[in-house]
Coordinates of C-alpha atoms and ligand atoms in Angstrom, one line a residue:
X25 CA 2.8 47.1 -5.3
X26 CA 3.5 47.5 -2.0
X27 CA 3.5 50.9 0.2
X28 CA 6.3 53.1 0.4
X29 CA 6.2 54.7 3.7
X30 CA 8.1 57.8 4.6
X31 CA 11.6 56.4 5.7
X32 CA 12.0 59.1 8.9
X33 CA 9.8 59.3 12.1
X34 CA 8.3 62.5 13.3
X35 CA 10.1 64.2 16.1
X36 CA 8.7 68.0 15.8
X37 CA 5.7 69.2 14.3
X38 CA 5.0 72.5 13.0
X39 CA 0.9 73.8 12.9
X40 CA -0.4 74.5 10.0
X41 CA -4.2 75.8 8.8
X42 CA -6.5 76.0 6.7
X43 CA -7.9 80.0 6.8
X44 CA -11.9 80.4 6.2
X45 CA -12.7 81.4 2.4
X46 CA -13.7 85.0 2.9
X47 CA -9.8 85.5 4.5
X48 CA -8.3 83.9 1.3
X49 CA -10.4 85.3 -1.0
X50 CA -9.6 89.3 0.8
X51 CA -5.9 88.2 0.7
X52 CA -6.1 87.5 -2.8
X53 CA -7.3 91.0 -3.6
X54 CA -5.3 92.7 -1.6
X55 CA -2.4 91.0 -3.1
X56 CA -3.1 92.2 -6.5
X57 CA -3.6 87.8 -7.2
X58 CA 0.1 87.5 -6.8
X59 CA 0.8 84.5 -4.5
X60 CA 4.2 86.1 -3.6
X61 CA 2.1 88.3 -1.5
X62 CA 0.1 85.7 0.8
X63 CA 1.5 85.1 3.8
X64 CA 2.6 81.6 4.5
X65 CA 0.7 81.5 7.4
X66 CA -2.3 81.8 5.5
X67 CA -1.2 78.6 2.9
X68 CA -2.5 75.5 4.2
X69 CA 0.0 73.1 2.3
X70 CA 2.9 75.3 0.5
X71 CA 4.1 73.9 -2.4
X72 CA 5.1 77.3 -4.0
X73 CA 9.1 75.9 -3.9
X74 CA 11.4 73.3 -2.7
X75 CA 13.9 75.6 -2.2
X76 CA 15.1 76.3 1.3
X77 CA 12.0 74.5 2.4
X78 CA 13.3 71.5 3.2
X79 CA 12.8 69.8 6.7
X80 CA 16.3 69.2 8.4
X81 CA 17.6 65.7 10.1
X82 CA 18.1 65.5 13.5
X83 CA 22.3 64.5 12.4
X84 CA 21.5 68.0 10.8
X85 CA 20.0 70.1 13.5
X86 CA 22.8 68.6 15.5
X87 CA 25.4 70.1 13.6
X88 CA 24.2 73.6 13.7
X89 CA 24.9 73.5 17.6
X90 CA 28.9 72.5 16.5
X91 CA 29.0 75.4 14.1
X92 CA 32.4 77.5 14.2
X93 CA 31.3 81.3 13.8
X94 CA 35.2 82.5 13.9
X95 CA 35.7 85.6 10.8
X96 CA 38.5 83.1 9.3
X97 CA 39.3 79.3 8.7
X98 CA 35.8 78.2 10.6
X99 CA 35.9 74.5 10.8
X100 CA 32.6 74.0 9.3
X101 CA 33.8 75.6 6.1
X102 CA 37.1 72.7 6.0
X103 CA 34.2 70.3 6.9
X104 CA 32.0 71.9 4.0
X105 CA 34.9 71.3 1.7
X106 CA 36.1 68.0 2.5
X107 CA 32.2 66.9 1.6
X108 CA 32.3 69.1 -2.0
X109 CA 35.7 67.0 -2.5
X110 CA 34.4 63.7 -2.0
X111 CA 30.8 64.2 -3.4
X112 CA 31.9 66.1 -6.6
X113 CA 35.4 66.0 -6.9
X114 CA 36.0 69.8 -7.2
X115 CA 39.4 71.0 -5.3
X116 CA 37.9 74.2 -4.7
X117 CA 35.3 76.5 -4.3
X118 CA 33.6 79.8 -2.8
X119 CA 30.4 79.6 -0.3
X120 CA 27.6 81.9 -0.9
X121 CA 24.4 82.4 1.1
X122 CA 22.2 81.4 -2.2
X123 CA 22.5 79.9 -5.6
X124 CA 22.2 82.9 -7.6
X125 CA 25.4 84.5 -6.3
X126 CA 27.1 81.6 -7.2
X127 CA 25.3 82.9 -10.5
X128 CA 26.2 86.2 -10.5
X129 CA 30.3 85.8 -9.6
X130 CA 30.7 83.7 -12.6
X131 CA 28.8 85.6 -15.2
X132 CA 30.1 88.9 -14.4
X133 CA 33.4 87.3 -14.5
X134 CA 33.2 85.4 -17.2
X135 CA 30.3 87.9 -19.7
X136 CA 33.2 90.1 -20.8
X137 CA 31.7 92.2 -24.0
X138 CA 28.1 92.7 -24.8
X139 CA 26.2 90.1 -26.4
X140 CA 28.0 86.4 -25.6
X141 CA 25.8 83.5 -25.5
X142 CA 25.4 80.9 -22.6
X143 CA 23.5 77.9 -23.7
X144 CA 22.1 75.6 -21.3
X145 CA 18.8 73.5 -21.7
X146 CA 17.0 75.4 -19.9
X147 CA 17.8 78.7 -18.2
X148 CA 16.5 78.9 -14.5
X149 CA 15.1 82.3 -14.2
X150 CA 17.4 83.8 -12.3
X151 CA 20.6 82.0 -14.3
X152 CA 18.9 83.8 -17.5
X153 CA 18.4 87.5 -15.3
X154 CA 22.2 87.1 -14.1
X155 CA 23.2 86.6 -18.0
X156 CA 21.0 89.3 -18.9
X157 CA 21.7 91.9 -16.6
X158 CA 25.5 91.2 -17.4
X159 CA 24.5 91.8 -21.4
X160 CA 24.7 88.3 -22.2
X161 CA 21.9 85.9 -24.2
X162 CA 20.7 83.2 -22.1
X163 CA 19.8 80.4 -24.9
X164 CA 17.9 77.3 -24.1
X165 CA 18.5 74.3 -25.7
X166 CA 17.0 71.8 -24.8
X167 CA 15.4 68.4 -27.2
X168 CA 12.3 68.8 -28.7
X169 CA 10.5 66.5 -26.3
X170 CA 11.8 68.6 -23.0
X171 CA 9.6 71.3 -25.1
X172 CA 6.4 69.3 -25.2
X173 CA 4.6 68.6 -22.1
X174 CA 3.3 65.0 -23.4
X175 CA 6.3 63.5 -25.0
X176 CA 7.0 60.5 -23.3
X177 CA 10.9 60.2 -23.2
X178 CA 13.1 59.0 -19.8
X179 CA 15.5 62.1 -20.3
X180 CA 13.4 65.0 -20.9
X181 CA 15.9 67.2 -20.2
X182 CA 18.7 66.6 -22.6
X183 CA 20.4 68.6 -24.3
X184 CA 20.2 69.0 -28.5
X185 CA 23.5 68.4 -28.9
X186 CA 22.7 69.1 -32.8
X187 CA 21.6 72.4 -31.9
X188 CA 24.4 73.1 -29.3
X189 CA 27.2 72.1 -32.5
X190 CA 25.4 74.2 -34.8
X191 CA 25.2 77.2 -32.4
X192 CA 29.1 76.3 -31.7
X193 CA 30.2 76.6 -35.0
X194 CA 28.7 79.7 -35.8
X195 CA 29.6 81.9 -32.3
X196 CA 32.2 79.7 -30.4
X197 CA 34.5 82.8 -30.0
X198 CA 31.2 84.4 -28.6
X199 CA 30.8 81.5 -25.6
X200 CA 32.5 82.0 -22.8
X201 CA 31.0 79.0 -20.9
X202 CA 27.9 76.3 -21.6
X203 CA 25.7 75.4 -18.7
X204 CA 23.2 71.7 -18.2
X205 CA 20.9 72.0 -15.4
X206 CA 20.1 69.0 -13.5
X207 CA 17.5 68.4 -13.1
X208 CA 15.7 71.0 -15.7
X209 CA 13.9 73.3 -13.3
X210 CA 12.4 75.1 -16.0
X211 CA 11.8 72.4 -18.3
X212 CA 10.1 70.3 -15.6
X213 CA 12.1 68.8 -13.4
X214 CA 13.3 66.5 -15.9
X215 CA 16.7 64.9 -15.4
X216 CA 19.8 64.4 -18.1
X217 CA 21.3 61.4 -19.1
X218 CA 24.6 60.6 -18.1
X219 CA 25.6 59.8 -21.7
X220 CA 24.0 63.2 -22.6
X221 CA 26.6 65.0 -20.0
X222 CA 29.4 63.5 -21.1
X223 CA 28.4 64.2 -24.6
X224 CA 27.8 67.9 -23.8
X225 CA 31.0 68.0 -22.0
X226 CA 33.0 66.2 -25.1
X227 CA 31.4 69.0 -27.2
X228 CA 32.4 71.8 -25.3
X229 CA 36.3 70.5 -25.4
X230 CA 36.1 70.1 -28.3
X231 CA 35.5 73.9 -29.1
X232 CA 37.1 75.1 -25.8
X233 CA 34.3 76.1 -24.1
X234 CA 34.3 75.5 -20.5
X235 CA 31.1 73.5 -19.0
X236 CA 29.8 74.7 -16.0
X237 CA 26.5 72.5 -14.1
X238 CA 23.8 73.8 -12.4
X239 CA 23.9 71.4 -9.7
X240 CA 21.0 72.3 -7.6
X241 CA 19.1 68.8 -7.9
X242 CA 22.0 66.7 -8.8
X243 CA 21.3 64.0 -6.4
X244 CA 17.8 63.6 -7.5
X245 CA 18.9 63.7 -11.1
X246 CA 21.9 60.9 -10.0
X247 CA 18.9 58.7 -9.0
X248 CA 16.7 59.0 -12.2
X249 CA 20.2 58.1 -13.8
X250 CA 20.6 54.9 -11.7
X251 CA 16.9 54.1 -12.5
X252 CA 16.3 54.6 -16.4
X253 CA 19.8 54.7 -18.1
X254 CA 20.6 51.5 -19.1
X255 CA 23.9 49.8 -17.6
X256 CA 23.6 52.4 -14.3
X257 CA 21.2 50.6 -12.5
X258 CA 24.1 48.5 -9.9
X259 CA 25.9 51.7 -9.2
X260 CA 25.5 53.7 -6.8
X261 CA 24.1 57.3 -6.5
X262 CA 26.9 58.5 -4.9
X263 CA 29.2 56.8 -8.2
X264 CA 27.0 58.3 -10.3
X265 CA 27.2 61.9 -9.0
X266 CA 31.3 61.5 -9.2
X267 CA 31.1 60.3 -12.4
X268 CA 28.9 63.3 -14.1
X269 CA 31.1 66.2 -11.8
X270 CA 34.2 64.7 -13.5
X271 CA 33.1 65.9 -16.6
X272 CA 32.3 69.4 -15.7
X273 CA 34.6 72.3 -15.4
X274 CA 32.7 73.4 -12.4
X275 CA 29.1 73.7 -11.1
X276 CA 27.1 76.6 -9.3
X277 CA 25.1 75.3 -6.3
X278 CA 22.2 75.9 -4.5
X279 CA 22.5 73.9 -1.3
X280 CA 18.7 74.9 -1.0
X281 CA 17.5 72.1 -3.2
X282 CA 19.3 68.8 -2.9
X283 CA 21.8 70.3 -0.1
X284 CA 18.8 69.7 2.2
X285 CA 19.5 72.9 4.2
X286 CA 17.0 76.1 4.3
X287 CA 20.0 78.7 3.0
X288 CA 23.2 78.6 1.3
X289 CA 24.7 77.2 -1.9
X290 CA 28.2 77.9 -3.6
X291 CA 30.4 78.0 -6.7
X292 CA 33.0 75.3 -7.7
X293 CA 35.8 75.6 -10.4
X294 CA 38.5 74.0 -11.3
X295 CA 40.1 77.2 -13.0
X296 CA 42.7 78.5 -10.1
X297 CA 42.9 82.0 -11.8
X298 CA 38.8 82.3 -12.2
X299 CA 38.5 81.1 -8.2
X300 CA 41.4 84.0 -7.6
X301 CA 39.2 86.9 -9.1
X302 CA 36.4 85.7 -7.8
X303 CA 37.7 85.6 -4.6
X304 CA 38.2 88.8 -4.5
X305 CA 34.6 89.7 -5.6
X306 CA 33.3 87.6 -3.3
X307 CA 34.9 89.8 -0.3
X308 CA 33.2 92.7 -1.8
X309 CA 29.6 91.0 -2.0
X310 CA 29.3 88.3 0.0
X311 CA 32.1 87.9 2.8
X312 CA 35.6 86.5 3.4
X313 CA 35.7 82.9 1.4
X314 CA 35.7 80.9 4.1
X315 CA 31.8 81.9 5.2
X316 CA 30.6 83.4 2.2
X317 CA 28.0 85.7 3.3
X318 CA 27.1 82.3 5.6
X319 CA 27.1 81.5 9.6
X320 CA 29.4 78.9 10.9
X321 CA 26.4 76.6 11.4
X322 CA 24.9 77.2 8.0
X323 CA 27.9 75.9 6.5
X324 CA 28.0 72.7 8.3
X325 CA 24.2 71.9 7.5
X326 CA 24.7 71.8 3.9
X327 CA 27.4 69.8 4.7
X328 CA 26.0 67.2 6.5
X329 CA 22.9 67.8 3.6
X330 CA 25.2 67.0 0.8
X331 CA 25.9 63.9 2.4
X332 CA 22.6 62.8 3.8
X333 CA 21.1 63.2 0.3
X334 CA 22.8 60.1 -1.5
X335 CA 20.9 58.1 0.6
X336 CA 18.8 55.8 -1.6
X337 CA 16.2 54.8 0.5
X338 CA 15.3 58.9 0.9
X339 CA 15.7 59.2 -2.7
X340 CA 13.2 56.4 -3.6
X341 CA 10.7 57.5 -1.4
X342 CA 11.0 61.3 -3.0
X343 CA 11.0 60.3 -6.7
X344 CA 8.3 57.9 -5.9
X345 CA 6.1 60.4 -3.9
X346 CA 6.2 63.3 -6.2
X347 CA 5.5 60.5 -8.7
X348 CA 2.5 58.8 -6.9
X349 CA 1.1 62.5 -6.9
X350 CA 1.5 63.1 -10.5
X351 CA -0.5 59.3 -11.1
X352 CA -2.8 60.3 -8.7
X353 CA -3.9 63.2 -10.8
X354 CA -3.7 62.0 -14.0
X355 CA -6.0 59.2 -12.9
X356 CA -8.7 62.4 -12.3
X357 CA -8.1 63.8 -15.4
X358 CA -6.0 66.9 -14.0
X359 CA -3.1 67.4 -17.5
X360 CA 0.4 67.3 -16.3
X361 CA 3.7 67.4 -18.2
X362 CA 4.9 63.5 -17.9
X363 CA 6.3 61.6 -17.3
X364 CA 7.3 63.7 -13.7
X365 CA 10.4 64.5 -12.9
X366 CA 12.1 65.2 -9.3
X367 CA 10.7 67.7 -7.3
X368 CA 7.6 68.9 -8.4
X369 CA 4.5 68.3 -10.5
X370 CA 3.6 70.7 -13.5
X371 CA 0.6 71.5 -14.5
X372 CA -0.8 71.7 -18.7
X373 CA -2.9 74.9 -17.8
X374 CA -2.7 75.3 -21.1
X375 CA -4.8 72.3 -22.0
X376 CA -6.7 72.4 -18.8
X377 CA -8.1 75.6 -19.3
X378 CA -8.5 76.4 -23.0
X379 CA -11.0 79.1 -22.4
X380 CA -8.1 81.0 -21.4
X381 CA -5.7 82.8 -23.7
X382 CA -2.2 82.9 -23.1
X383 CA -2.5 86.5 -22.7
X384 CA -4.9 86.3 -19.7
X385 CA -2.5 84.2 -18.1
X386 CA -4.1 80.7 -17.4
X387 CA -1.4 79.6 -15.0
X388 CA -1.9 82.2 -12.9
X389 CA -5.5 81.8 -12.8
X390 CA -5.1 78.3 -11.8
X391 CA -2.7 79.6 -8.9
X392 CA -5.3 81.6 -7.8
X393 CA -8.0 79.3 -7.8
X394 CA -5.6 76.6 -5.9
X395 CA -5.4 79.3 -3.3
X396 CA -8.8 80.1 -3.3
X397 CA -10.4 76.6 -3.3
X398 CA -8.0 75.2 -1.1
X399 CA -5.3 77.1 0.7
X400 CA -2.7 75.5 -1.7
X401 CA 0.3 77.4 -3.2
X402 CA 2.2 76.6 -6.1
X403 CA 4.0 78.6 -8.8
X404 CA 3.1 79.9 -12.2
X405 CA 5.4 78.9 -15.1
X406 CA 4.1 80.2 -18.3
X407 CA 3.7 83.7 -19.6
X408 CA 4.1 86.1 -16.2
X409 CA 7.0 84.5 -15.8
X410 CA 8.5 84.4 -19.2
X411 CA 6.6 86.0 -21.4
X412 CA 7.7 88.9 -23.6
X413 CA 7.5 91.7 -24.9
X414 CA 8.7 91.7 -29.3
X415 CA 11.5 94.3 -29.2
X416 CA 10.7 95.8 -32.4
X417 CA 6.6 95.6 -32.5
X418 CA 6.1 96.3 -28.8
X419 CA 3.7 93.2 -29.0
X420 CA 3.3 90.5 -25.9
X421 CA 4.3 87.2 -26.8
X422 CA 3.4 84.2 -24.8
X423 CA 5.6 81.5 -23.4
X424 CA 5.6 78.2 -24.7
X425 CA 3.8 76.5 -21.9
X426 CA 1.3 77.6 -19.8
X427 CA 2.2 75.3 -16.4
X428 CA 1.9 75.7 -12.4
X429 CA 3.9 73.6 -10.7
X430 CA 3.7 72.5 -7.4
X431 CA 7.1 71.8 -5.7
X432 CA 6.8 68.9 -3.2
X433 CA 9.2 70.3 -0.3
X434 CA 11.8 67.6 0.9
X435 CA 10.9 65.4 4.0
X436 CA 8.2 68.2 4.6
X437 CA 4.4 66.7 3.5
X438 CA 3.7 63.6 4.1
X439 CA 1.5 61.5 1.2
X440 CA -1.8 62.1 2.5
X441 CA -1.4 66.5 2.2
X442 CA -0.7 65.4 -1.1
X443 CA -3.9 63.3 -1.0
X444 CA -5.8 66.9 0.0
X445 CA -4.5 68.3 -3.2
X446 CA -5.6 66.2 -5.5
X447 CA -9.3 66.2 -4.3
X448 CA -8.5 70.1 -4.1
X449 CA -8.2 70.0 -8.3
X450 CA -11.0 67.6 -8.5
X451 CA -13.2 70.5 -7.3
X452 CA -10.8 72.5 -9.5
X453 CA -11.7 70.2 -12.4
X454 CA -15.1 69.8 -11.9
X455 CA -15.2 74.0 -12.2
X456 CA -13.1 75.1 -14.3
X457 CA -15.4 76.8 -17.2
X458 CA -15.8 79.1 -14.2
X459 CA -12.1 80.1 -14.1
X460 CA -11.3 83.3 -16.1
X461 CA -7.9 85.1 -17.0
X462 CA -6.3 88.1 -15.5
X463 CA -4.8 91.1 -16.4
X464 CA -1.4 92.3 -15.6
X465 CA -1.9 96.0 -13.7
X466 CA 1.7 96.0 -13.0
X467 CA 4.9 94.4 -13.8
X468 CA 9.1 95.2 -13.5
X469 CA 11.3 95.2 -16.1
X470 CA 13.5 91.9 -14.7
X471 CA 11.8 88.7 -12.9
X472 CA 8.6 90.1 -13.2
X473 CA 6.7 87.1 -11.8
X474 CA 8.3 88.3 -8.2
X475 CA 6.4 91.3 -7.8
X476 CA 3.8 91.3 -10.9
X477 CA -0.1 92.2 -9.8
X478 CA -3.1 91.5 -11.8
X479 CA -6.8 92.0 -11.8
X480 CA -9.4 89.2 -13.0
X481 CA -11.0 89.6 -15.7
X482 CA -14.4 88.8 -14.8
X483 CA -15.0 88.1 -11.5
X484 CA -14.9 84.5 -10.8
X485 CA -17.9 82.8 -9.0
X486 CA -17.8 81.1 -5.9
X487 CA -17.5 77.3 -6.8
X488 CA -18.9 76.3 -3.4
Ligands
LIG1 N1 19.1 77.2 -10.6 C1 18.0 76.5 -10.6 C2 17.8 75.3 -11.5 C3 17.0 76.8 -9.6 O1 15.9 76.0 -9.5 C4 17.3 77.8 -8.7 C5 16.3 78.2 -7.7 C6 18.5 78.6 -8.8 C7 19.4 78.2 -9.8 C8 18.8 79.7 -7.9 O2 19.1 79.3 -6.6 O3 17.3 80.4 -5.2 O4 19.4 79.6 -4.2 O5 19.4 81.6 -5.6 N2 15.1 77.8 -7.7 C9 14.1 78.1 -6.8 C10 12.8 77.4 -7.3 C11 13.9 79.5 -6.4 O6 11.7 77.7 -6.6 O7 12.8 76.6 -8.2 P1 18.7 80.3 -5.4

């Protein structure tokens, strides 16, 4: 097969380094092992998140010198819309600086007694806080194979539209809205059929449940579409993306994934009363609708993201990188969840490091001994983050999977970083009987993988 080079040429650099092991290691205690608390000058290649990390085009950086910063009716905002119309098809929506307000209008909106049930397949964490902290139950639904980390299925993240009819039946007057995310963040980056959305979408009319996406990675997920679902393969991306919007009642967005822009997302309806209330909300949290807690020039970079990111030639190269990666460490051995989806690679900690109970959290350990062994950052996804605790015995119950995944930031690493950290888990690999677990010293009641701190357990030996 032949190369796939980066389809962009360099124009600015940013340093980066690689600190000496003593500095990582003191950083790592003094951070109670939480990677939230390293400083990013101190990572050598960050692949803690592709959110808002993502490396702007000059078409881009050119628009933020054109942005409008007037209180009212900026033209970046008109532009911002024209570009939601055309790419999604949705008449009308609200900026917001981040995702997870787009999150938090529509649930408190929409969450209006205690206890109503949001399906999805799998919550993001902060979708699932928003529903919680509104008194809602987040419930994931995903197939069984988007569950296990070695099933080998093109649409991973799917929806069990058994399970979503059954749950229908028995609580439909208790849903006030059903959610998909594409891609499955959660579940591993894995992407939804089109056949599955419209399916989803056909159930929820059926019971009169509006269907809300989580849009954050739809044009990577539009692509995965176009390349595995039969009969999609001569359209194009940009069809695609039309096609799956127009079955959706609305979608909540953070432009900080596929809108290729370091800040700002929004929230699209097609429910004129809904956008009324939550207009006025949005005043109160955010700003006046037309800049949504957003600058002029923010505005017209998502814009001009949104647009940029149907390219197919950028989307190849991505999909094909962060799959080249994934190969690459499966040919050492390294257990991932596969096959990989869209922006990141995931980890089996679980079956990596079996030495390791759940309990002693053996995704974080591996997080810390990326950072340690390498200067590399990326993000535990197992029980710190959604583990729990059984309301009734008190117990601590593990998550289903124990992963780290490392989220391959857009047009930001080129293919031989990743190179670095696959002979970084080599090392990793050729250790890891030396790894031990940690203990939690601290943690918050909500999104406790933010600000959790831990000790090790034993202290772990130098692998030099
Ligand atoms: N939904 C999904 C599927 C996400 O992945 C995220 C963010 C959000 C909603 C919230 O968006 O951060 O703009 O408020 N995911 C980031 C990540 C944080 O690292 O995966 P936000």
């Amino acid at each position: 097969m032949r190369s796939l080079p980066e389809p962009w040429r360099v124009k600015v650099v940013e340093k980066i380094r690689l600190l000496p092991r003593e500095e990582r290691e003191q950083l790592l205690r003094e951070g109670g092992y939480s990677l939230f608390k390293i400083p990013s000058d101190a990572v050598f290649i960050d692949l803690f998140t592709d959110s808002g990390t993502s490396a702007m085009s000059d078409w881009q950086w050119a628009g933020l010198m054109q942005g409008d910063e007037a209180y009212a009716g900026a033209r970046n905002f008109f532009h911002l819309q024209e570009t939601i119309q055309d790419v999604f098809g949705f008449p009308h929506f609200l900026p917001v600086h981040q995702g997870r307000v787009a999150e938090n209008l529509l649930f408190s909106a929409l969450l209006t007694q205690p206890g109503m049930i949001v399906p999805n397949n799998n919550h993001f964490d902060t979708t699932r806080a928003n529903i919680e902290v509104n008194h809602g139950i987040a419930l994931d639904l995903v197939i069984a194979e988007g569950r296990d980390p070695n099933a080998n299925h093109p649409f991973k993240g799917n929806m069990d539209l058994v399970r979503l009819r059954q749950v229908f039946e028995e609580s439909s007057a208790n849903i006030p809205l059903c959610m998909l995310t594409l891609t499955n963040n959660s579940g591993g980056g894995q992407p939804v059929s089109l056949a599955n959305v419209k399916a989803t979408s056909e159930l929820c009319r059926e019971f009169g449940i509006p269907f809300y996406i989580d849009a954050c990675r739809f044009a990577e997920n539009a692509f995965f579409i176009k390349t595995r679902e039969p009969g999609q393969q001569d359209r194009s991306v940009a069809e695609i993306v039309q096609e799956v919007f127009s079955y959706a009642d609305g979608c909540t967005m953070s432009a900080k994934k596929d809108g290729l822009a370091n800040i700002g997302g929004f929230l699209a309806t097609r429910n004129d009363e809904l956008l009324e209330r939550l207009t006025q909300r949005l005043i109160v949290i955010e700003g006046f609708p037309t800049y949504g807690g957003l600058a002029g020039r923010d505005l017209e970079a998502v814009a001009r993201g949104l647009r940029e990111v149907l390219d197919e030639n950028y989307l190849r190269y991505r999909i094909t990188q962060v799959a080249n990666f994934g190969e690459k460490l499966t040919q050492i051995g390294i257990p991932i969840m596969r096959p990989t989806g869209g922006h990141a690679v995931y980890i089996d900690a679980k079956t990596l490091l079996p030495h390791i109970p759940a309990l002693h959290f053996p995704a974080q350990a591996l997080s810390v001994a990326l950072y340690r062994e390498g200067g590399v950052r990326g993000v535990e996804i197992g029980t710190v983050m959604f583990g729990q605790t059984d309301p009734e015995t008190g117990e601590d119950l593990p998550a289903p999977m124990e992963l780290v995944r490392l989220a391959i930031p857009r047009r930001v690493f080129t293919n031989s970083h990743l190179d670095y950290v696959v002979e970084v888990l080599e090392h990793i690999r050729d250790h890891r009987d030396e790894l031990r677990g940690l203990r939690m010293t601290y943690a918050p009641k909500v999104l406790r993988h933010f600000t959790a701190r831990f000790e090790e357990l034993e202290p772990a030996m130098a692998m030099v």
